Amino acid sequence: MVAEGARNDRTAGVDEGAEATPAEATPETVDPKVAAAVAAAEAAGPQNGETVRIDSWIWSVRLVKTRSMGATTCRGGHVRVNGERVKPSHSVRVGDEVRVRVETRERVVVVKRLIRKRVGAPVAVQCYVDNSPPPPPREAVAPAGVRDRGAGRPTKRDRRELERLRGLGGLGPFGGPAGPPAPDDPGAAPGGRGGANGRGAGGRRGRARGAGGTPRP
């Protein structure tokens, strides 16, 4: 009985100790091909104290589509490093927070690796910590007035609806909004087409007269 009680006490102590010991964190598993590509990108990166331009880095990690777009985004004030707007030639460092606004979405990343060679998407995500807010739903960013594929050419009614949705409306002769016709506009008279072709109110009288203004027989 005593031996059995001691054995139970030792077993309970081992179990309690096992529960009290925190579980070791499992290291993040990375595909060997991705790891090799990351190593190659770092080898092609800055060496011996060299720096990486911000426009080159955001292009390399696929935050923008082209290198020229990266420079244009910087010049437009849509790139911030640690909260400050930067020029395309700004040098980025590991640990910097980079905010890039592209179209309707803002990307917020923290630099982990410095590269200046464009890599694939699986490798790019290994070069930064993504703190970006979730993208808006597709319904919120869908353009107004998009027709279904295969619907054919829009009718006049469809075009009016498209203009109404897009907020364009009709345009006047000088590029402004088209207003109601003037009271003395021949085209506004009953019978209705403009007087330029001799029709509308008074148009028939004009045709009934000859070139000299005398009535025809």
Short mmCIF file of N, CA and C in Angstrom, two decimals, residues 30-44 119 123 126:
data_model
loop_
_atom_site.label_atom_id
_atom_site.label_comp_id
_atom_site.label_asym_id
_atom_site.label_seq_id
_atom_site.Cartn_x
_atom_site.Cartn_y
_atom_site.Cartn_z
N VAL A 30 9.53 26.63 -43.93
CA VAL A 30 9.63 27.34 -45.20
C VAL A 30 10.03 26.33 -46.26
N ASP A 31 9.40 26.44 -47.41
CA ASP A 31 9.73 25.57 -48.53
C ASP A 31 11.20 25.73 -48.89
N PRO A 32 11.94 24.63 -49.04
CA PRO A 32 13.37 24.76 -49.39
C PRO A 32 13.62 25.57 -50.65
N LYS A 33 12.73 25.46 -51.64
CA LYS A 33 12.90 26.25 -52.86
C LYS A 33 12.74 27.74 -52.57
N VAL A 34 11.76 28.07 -51.71
CA VAL A 34 11.56 29.47 -51.36
C VAL A 34 12.75 29.98 -50.57
N ALA A 35 13.26 29.17 -49.64
CA ALA A 35 14.43 29.57 -48.85
C ALA A 35 15.64 29.81 -49.74
N ALA A 36 15.81 28.95 -50.74
CA ALA A 36 16.94 29.13 -51.67
C ALA A 36 16.76 30.41 -52.48
N ALA A 37 15.53 30.70 -52.90
CA ALA A 37 15.28 31.92 -53.67
C ALA A 37 15.50 33.15 -52.81
N VAL A 38 15.12 33.10 -51.54
CA VAL A 38 15.35 34.23 -50.64
C VAL A 38 16.84 34.46 -50.46
N ALA A 39 17.59 33.36 -50.28
CA ALA A 39 19.05 33.50 -50.13
C ALA A 39 19.68 34.10 -51.39
N ALA A 40 19.19 33.70 -52.56
CA ALA A 40 19.73 34.25 -53.81
C ALA A 40 19.39 35.73 -53.94
N ALA A 41 18.18 36.11 -53.51
CA ALA A 41 17.79 37.52 -53.59
C ALA A 41 18.63 38.36 -52.63
N GLU A 42 18.91 37.83 -51.44
CA GLU A 42 19.76 38.56 -50.49
C GLU A 42 21.19 38.66 -51.00
N ALA A 43 21.66 37.61 -51.66
CA ALA A 43 23.02 37.66 -52.21
C ALA A 43 23.14 38.71 -53.31
N ALA A 44 22.06 38.91 -54.05
CA ALA A 44 22.06 39.92 -55.11
C ALA A 44 21.72 41.30 -54.58
N VAL A 119 11.31 39.58 -57.22
CA VAL A 119 11.19 38.15 -56.94
C VAL A 119 9.72 37.75 -57.06
N VAL A 123 8.38 34.44 -52.50
CA VAL A 123 9.63 34.97 -51.93
C VAL A 123 9.42 36.37 -51.40
N GLN A 126 8.37 36.85 -47.81
CA GLN A 126 9.39 36.56 -46.81
C GLN A 126 10.29 37.77 -46.54
#
